[in-house]
Coordinates of C-alpha atoms and ligand atoms in Angstrom, one line a residue:
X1 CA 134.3 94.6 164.3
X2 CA 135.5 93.0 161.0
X3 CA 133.9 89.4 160.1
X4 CA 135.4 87.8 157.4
X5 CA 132.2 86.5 155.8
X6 CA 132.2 84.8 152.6
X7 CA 129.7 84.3 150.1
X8 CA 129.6 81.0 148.2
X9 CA 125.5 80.7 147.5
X10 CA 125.8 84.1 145.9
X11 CA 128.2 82.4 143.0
X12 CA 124.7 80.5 142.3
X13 CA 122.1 82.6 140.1
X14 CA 120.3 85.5 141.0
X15 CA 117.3 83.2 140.7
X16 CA 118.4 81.4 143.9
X17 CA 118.2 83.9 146.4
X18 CA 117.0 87.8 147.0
X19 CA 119.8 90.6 148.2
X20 CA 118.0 92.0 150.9
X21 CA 119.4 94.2 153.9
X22 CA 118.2 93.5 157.6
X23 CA 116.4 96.2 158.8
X24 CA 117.2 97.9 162.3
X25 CA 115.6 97.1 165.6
X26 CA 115.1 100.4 167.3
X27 CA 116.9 99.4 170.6
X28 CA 118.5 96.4 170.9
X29 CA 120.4 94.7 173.9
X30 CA 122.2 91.6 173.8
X31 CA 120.0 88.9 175.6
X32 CA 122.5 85.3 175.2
X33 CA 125.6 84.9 173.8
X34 CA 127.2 81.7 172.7
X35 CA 130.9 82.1 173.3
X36 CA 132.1 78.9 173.0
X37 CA 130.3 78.5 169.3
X38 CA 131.9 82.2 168.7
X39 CA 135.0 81.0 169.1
X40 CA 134.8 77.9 167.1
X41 CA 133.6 80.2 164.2
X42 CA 137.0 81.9 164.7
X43 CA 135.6 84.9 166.3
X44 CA 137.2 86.4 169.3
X45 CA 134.3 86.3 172.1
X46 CA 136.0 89.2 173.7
X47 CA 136.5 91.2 170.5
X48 CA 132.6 90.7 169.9
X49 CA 131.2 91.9 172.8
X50 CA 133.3 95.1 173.3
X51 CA 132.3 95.8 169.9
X52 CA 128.8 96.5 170.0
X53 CA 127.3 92.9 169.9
X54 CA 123.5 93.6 170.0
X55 CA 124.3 95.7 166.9
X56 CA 125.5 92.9 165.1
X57 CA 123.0 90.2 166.3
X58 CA 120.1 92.5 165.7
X59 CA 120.9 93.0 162.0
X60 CA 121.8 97.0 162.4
X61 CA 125.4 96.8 161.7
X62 CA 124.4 95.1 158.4
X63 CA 121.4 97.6 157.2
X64 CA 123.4 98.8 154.3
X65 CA 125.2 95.4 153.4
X66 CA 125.2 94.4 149.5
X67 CA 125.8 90.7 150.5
X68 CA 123.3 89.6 152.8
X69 CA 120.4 87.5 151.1
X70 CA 117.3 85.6 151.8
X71 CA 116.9 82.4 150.3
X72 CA 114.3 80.6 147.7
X73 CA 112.6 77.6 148.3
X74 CA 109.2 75.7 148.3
X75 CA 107.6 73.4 150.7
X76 CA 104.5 71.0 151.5
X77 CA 103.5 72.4 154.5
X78 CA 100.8 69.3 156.2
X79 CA 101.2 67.5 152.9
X80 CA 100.0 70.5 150.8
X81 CA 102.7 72.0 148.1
X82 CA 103.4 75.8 148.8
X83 CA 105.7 76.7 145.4
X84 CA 106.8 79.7 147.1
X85 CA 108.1 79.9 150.0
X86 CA 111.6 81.0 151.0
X87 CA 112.9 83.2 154.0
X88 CA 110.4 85.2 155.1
X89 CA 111.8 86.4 158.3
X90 CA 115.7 85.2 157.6
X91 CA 118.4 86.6 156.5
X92 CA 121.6 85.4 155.3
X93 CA 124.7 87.4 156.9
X94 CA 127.1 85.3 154.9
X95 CA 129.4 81.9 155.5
X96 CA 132.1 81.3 158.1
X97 CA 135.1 78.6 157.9
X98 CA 134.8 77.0 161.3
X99 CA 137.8 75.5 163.6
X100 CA 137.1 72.1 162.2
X101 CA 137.2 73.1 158.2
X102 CA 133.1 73.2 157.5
X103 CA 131.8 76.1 156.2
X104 CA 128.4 77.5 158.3
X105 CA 126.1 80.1 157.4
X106 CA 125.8 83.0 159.4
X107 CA 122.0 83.5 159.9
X108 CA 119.4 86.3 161.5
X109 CA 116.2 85.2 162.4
X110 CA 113.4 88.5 162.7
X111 CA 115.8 91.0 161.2
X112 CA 113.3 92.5 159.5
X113 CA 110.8 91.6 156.0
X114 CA 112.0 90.4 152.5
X115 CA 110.5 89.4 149.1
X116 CA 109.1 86.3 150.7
X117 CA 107.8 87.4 153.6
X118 CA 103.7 87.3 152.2
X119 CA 101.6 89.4 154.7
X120 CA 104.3 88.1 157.4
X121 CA 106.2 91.1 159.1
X122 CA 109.6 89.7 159.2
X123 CA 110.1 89.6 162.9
X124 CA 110.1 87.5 165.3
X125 CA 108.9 87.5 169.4
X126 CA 111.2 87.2 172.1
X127 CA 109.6 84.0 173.2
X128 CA 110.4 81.9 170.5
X129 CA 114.1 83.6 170.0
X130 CA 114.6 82.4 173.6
X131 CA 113.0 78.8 172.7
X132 CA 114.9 78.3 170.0
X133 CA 118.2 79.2 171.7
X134 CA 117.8 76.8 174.4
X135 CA 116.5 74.1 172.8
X136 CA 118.9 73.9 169.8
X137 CA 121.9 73.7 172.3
X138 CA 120.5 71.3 174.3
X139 CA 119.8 69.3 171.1
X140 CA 123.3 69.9 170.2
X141 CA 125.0 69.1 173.3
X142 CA 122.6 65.5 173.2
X143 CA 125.2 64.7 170.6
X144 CA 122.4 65.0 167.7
X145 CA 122.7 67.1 164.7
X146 CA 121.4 70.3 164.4
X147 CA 121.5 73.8 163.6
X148 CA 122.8 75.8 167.0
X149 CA 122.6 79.5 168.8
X150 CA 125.0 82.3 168.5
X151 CA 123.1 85.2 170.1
X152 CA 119.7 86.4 171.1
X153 CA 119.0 90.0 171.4
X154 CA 115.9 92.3 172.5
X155 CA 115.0 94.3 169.6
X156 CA 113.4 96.6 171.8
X157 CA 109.7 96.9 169.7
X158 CA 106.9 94.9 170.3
X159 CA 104.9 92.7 167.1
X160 CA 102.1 92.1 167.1
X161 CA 100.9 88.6 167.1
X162 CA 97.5 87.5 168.8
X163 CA 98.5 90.0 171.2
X164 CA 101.7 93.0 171.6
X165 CA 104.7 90.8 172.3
X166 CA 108.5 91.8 172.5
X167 CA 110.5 91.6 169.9
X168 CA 114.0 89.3 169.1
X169 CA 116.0 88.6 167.1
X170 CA 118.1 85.3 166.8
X171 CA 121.4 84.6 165.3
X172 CA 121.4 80.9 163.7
X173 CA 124.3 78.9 163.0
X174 CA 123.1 76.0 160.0
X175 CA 125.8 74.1 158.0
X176 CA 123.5 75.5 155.1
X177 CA 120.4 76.6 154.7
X178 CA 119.2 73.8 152.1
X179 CA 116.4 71.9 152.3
X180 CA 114.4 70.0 150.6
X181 CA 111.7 72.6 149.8
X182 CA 114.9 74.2 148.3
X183 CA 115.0 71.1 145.4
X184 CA 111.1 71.6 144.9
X185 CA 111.5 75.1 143.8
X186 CA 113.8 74.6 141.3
X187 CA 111.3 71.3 140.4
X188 CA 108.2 72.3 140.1
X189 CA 109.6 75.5 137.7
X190 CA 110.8 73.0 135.9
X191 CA 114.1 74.5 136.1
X192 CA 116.1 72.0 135.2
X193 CA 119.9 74.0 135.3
X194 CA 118.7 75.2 138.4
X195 CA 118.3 72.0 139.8
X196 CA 121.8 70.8 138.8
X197 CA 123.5 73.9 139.8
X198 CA 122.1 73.2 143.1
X199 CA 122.5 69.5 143.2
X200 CA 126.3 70.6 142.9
X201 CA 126.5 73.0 145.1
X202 CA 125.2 70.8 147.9
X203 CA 128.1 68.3 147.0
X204 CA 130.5 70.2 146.8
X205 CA 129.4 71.5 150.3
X206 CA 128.5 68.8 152.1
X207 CA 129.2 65.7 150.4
X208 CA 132.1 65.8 148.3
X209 CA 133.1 62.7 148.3
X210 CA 129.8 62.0 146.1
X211 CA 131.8 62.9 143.1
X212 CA 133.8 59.8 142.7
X213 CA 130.4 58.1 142.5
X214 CA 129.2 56.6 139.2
X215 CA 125.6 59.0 138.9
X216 CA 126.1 61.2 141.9
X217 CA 122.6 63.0 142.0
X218 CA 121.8 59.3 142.8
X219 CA 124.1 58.7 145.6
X220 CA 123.3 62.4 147.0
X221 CA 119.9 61.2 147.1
X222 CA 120.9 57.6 149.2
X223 CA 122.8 59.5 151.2
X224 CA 120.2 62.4 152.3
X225 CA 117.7 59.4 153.2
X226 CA 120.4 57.8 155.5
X227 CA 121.8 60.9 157.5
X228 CA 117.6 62.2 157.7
X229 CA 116.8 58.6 158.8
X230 CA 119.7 58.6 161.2
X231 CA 118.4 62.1 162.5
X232 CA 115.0 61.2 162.9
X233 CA 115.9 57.7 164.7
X234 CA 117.9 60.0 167.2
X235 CA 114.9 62.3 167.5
X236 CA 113.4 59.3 168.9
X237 CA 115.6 58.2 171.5
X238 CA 115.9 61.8 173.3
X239 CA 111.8 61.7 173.0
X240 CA 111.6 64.6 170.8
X241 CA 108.8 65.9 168.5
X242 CA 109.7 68.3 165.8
X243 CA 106.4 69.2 165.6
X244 CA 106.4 71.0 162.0
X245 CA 108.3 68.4 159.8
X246 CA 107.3 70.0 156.6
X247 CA 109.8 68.9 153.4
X248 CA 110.7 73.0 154.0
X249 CA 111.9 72.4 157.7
X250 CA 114.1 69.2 156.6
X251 CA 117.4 70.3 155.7
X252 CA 119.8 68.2 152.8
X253 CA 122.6 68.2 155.6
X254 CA 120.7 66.2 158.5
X255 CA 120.5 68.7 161.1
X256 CA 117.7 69.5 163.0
X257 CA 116.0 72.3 161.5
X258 CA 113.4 75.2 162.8
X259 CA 112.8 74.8 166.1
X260 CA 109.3 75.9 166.2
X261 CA 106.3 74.1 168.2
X262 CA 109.0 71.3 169.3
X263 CA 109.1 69.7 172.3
X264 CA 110.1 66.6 174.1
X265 CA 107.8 64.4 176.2
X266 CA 107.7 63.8 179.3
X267 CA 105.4 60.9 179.7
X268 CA 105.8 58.2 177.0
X269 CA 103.2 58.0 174.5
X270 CA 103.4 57.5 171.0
X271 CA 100.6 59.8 170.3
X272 CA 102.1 62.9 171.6
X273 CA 101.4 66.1 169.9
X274 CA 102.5 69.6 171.3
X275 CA 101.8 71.5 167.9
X276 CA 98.7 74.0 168.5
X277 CA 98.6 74.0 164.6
X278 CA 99.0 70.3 164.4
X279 CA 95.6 68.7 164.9
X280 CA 95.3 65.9 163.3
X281 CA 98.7 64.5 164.7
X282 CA 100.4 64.4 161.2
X283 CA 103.9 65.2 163.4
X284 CA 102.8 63.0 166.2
X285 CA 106.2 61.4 167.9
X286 CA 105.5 57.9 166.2
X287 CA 104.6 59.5 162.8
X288 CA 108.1 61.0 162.2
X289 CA 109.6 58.1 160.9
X290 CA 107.1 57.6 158.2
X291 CA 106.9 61.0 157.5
X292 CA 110.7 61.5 156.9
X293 CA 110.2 58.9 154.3
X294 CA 107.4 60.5 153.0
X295 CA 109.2 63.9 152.7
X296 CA 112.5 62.3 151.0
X297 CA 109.7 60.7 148.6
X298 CA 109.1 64.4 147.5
X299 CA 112.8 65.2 147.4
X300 CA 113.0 62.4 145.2
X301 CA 110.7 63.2 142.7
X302 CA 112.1 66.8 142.7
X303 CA 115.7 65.3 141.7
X304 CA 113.8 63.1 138.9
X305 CA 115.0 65.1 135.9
X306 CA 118.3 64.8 136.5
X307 CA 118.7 61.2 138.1
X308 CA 118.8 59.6 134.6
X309 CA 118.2 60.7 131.0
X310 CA 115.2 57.9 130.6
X311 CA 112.2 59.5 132.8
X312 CA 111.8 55.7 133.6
X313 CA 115.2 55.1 134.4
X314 CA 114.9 58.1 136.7
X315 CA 111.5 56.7 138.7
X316 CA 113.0 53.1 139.0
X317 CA 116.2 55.1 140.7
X318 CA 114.2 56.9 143.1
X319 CA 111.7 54.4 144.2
X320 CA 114.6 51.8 144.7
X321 CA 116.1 54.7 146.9
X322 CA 113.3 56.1 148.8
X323 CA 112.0 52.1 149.6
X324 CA 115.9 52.3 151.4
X325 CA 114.4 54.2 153.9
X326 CA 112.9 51.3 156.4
X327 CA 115.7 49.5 156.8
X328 CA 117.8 52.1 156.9
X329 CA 115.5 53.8 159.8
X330 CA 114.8 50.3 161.5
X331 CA 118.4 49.7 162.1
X332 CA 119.3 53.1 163.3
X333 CA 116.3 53.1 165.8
X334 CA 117.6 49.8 167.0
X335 CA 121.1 51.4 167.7
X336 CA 119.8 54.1 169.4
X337 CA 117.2 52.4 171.6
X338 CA 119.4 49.5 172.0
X339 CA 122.1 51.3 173.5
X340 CA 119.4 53.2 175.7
X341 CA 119.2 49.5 177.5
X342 CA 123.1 49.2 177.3
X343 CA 123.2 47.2 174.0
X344 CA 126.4 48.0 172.0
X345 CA 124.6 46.4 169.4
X346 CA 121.1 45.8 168.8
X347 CA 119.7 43.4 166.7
X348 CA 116.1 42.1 165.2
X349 CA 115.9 40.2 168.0
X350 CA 116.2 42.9 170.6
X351 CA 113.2 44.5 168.9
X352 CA 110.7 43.5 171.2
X353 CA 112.7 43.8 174.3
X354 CA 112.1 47.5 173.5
X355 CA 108.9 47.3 172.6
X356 CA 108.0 45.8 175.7
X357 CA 109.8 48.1 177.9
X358 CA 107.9 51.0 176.0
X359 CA 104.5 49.2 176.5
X360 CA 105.3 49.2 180.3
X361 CA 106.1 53.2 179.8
X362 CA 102.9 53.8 178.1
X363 CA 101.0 51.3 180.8
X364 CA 102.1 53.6 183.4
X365 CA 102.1 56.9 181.8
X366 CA 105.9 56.8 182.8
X367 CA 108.5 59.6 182.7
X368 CA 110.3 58.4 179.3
X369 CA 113.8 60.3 180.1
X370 CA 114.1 59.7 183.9
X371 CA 112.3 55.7 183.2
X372 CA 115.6 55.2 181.2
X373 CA 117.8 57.1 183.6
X374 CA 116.5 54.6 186.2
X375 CA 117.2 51.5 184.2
X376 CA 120.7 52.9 184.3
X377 CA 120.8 53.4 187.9
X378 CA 119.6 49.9 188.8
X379 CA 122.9 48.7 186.5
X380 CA 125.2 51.0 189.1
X381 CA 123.1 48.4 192.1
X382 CA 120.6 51.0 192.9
X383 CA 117.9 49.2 194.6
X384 CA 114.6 48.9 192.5
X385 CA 112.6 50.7 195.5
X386 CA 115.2 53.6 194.7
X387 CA 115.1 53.8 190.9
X388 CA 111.3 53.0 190.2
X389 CA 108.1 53.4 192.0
X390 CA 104.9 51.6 192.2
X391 CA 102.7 50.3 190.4
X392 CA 106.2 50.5 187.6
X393 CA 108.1 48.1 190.0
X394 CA 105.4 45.8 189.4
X395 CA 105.1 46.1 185.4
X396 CA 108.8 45.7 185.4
X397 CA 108.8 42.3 187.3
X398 CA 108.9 40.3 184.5
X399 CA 110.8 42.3 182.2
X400 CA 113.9 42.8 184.2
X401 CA 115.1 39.3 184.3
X402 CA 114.9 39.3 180.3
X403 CA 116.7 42.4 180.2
X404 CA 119.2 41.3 183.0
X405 CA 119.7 38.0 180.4
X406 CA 120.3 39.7 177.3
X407 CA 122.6 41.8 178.9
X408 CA 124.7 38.8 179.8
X409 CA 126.0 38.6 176.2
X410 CA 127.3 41.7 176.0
X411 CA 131.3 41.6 175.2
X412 CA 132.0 44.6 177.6
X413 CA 132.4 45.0 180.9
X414 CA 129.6 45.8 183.4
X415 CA 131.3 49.1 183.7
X416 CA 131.3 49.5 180.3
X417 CA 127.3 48.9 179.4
X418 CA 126.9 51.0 182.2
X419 CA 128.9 53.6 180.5
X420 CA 127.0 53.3 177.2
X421 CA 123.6 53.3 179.3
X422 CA 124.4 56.4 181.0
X423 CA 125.6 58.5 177.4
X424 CA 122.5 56.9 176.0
X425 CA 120.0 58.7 178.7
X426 CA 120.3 61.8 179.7
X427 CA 119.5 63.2 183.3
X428 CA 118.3 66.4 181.5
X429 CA 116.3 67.2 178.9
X430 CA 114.9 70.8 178.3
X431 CA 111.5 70.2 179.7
X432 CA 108.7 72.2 178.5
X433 CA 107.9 73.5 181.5
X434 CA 111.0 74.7 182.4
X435 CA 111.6 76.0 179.1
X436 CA 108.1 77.9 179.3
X437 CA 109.3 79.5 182.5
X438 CA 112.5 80.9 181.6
X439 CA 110.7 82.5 178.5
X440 CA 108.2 83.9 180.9
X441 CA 111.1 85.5 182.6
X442 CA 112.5 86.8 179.7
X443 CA 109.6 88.0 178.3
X444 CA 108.1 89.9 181.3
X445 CA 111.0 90.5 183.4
X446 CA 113.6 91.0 180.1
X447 CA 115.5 88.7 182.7
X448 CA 117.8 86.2 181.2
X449 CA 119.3 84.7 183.7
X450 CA 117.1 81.5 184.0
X451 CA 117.6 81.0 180.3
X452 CA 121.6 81.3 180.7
X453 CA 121.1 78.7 184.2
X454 CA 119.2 76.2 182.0
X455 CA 121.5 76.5 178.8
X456 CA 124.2 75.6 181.4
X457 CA 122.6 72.6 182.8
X458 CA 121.7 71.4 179.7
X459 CA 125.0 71.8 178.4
X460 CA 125.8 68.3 180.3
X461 CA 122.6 66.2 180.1
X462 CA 124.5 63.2 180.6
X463 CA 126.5 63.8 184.1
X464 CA 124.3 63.5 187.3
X465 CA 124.2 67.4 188.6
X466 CA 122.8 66.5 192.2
X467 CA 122.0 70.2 192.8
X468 CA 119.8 70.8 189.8
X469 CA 117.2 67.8 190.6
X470 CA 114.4 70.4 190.0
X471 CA 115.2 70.5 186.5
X472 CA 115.2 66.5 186.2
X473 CA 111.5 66.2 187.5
X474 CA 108.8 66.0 185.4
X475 CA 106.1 68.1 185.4
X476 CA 103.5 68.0 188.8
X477 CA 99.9 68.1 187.1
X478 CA 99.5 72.0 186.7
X479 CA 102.8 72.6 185.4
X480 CA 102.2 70.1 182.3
X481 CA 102.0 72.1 179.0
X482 CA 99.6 71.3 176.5
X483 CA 99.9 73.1 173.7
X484 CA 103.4 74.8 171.9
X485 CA 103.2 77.4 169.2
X486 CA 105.0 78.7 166.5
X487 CA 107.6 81.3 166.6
X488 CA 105.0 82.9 163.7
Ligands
AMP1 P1 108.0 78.1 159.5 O1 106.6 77.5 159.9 O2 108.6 78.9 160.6 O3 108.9 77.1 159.0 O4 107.7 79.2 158.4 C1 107.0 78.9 157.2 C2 107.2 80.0 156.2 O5 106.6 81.2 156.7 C3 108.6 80.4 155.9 O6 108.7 80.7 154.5 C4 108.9 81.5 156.8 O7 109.9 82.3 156.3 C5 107.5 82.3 156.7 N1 107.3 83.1 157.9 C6 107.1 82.6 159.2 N2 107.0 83.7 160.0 C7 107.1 84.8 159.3 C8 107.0 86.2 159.6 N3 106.8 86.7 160.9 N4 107.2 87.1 158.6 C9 107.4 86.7 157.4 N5 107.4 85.4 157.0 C10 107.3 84.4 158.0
MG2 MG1 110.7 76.9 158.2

């Protein structure tokens, strides 16, 4: 089947990228399939899978392509620079034009080693291919940015990792692939055309309407720290972690990037950690705030040569940018939370209200999603013996009537705050335990068919779906996960 796949990061040097051909999988079958994203790529669903599909998602159709690349870039990786980096187990297919006019690269993840891969073999394991693909969708279809899932196949070899493991390969769908770590490499070379070319490019791609600004490199900066906070403040509602939020897994467009050790949480605590690799709880949930800001700090500094002409000039411009950040973060966590207790719009004063509600989470070790959902379901006249249990019912004695009050100024209708409520908190969430068992099935059983059941679900977290109350419940003691891992 004929894609028409164009090629705009290849009008960028040499410099900026590798041309690199996927190499085959031995057998591969087609696992998932997105057809809904195919077809708002322009891509005939139908056409695709008559046409040898697992071919094209495992990278074998493209083994003698001229145009497919791997990208460049640099990273701090736990706060440590790394001035080499790039895709070491990704390769660029090419762009597509979607139904709505925005250009999206084409991706496969595990199609085999390139230039960057290091001692890495270019692959990935089923396990993660299957991770990622649920829990990008699910990210997407909570109405937050992110890169999503076309297709996951079986490669049909195993790679070796602490142990044999079957093989994937998954097919990403990013509206680039730039991220910060992409600025650093061009920085620390000291390569300063480089850096302009790419400062450009990402305009013209994302953010053309930068150009009518005064200094644009300066606005493209103000505006990466507002659509990053944003992301990061919407993170925080849903109660996910990233889990690896190093400046080479932040992308310039604001989408969620990498999906690796992530994970949401079930019981609310700040603290929470899933990352085997993270021990010191540098990507803790609470942490991710500050550490966007400190990650746009180093995207800063890499954009320093060609912010102003003066070097000082340049450091006043990126400080008064970067220090943006907290208010910019405050005020979006506000929205989101806010409207998570029907609050069309929060305000300094609602601060605490939240606070408090979260202190009664942590208190109780609560379920953050379905504590939410409940709050919601004692709006619709639920009785509190329905919605929360004891000892909650008694934590939430005094905070209900404040709530309640607040809630009385609200412009809309009852319906209405309901309304907001409900698209604020979602019934389902991918939880990790469910996630870990529809890997399990695919990995031992090569049976997708929980994965495809829990896409579905997930694919409307925000309507009540009676029948699928198993997937709403949080883990019982021995099902809790611990520990998440990278797709490495
Ligand atoms: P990540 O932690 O997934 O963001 O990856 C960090 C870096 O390691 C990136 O440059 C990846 O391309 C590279 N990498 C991760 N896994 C592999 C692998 N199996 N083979 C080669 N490179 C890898
Ligand atoms: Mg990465």
């Amino acid at each position: 089947m004929h894609i028409p796949f164009e090629y705009t990061y290849q009008t960028l040097p040499e410099r900026f990228y590798s041309r690199i051909a996927p190499i085959s999988s031995k057998e591969p079958e087609l696992a998932l399939f997105n057809a809904e994203l195919a077809l708002s790529l322009g891509l005939s669903p139908d056409e695709l899978l008559s046409s040898h599909p697992e071919s094209l998602f495992s990278g074998n159709a493209f083994s003698e392509d001229e145009h497919t690349i791997a990208l460049a870039y640099a990273g701090h990786q736990f706060g440590n620079f790394v001035p080499q980096l790039g895709d070491g187990r990704a390769i660029l297919l090419g762009e597509l034009v979607d139904t709505d006019g925005i250009r999206r690269d084409i991706q496969l993840k595990g199609a085999g080693r390139t230039p960057y891969s290091r001692r890495g073999d270019g692959r990935s394991a089923l396990g993660p291919v299957i991770r990622e693909y649920v829990l990008s969708e699910a990210m997407h279809h909570l109405g937050i940015p992110t890169t999503r899932a076309l297709a996951a196949v079986t490669s049909g070899e195993t790679v070796r990792r602490e142990s044999r493991l079957p093989g994937g390969v998954f097919t990403r769908v990013a509206s680039s692939h730039i991220r910060i770590g992409t600025f650093e490499y061009f920085a620390v070379r000291k390569d300063i055309e480089g850096l302009q070319l790419l400062a450009e490019y990402t305009i013209d791609r994302h953010y053309p309407e930068l150009r009518r600004e005064e200094n644009p490199y300066v606005a493209l900066l103000h505006t990466v720290i507002g659509v990053q906070a944003h992301l990061v403040a919407q993170w925080m509602a849903v109660g996910f972690i990233h889990g690896v939020m190093n400046t080479d897994n932040m992308s310039i467009s604001g989408e969620t990037i990498d999906y690796g050790p992530c994970a949401f949480m079930d019981a609310f605590d700040p603290a929470t950690v899933y990352s085997y690799i993270d021990r010191n709880g540098r990507y803790a949930y609470a942490n991710q705030g500050p550490i966007a800001q400190w990650n746009l700090a180093r995207f800063a500094e890499s954009l320093l040569p060609i912010l102003a002409e003066e070097q000082k000039e340049a450091v006043s411009l990126a400080n008064n940018a970067v220090q943006t950040f907290g208010d910019i973060f405050r005020s979006a966590w506000l929205q989101a939370m806010g409207s998570k207790l029907g609050l069309s719009t929060a305000v300094d004063d609602d601060f605490s209200l939240i606070e408090e509600f979260l202190n009664i989470l942590l208190e109780n070790e609560a379920d953050y999603t379905n504590s939410f959902r409940s709050l919601h379901g004692l709006l619709l006249e639920r009785s509190i013996s329905d919605c929360f249990s004891e000892p909650m019912r008694k934590s939430l004695e005094p905070w209900l009537p404040r709530w309640r009050k607040r809630l009385e100024q609200e412009s809309g209708s009852h319906a209405a705050v309901a309304e907001t409520m409900r698209l604020s908190n979602p019934a389902f969430i991918p939880r990790n335990h469910r996630v870990e068992e529809v890997i399990q099935a695919a990995v031992e059983d090569r049976n997708f068919e929980p994965a495809k059941l829990l896409s579905g679900i997930l694919s409307r977290p925000f309507v009540d779906q009676g029948e699928h109350e198993r997937f709403m419940a949080p883990p019982e003691e021995h099902e809790v996960v611990q520990h998440t891992f990278c797709g490495t």
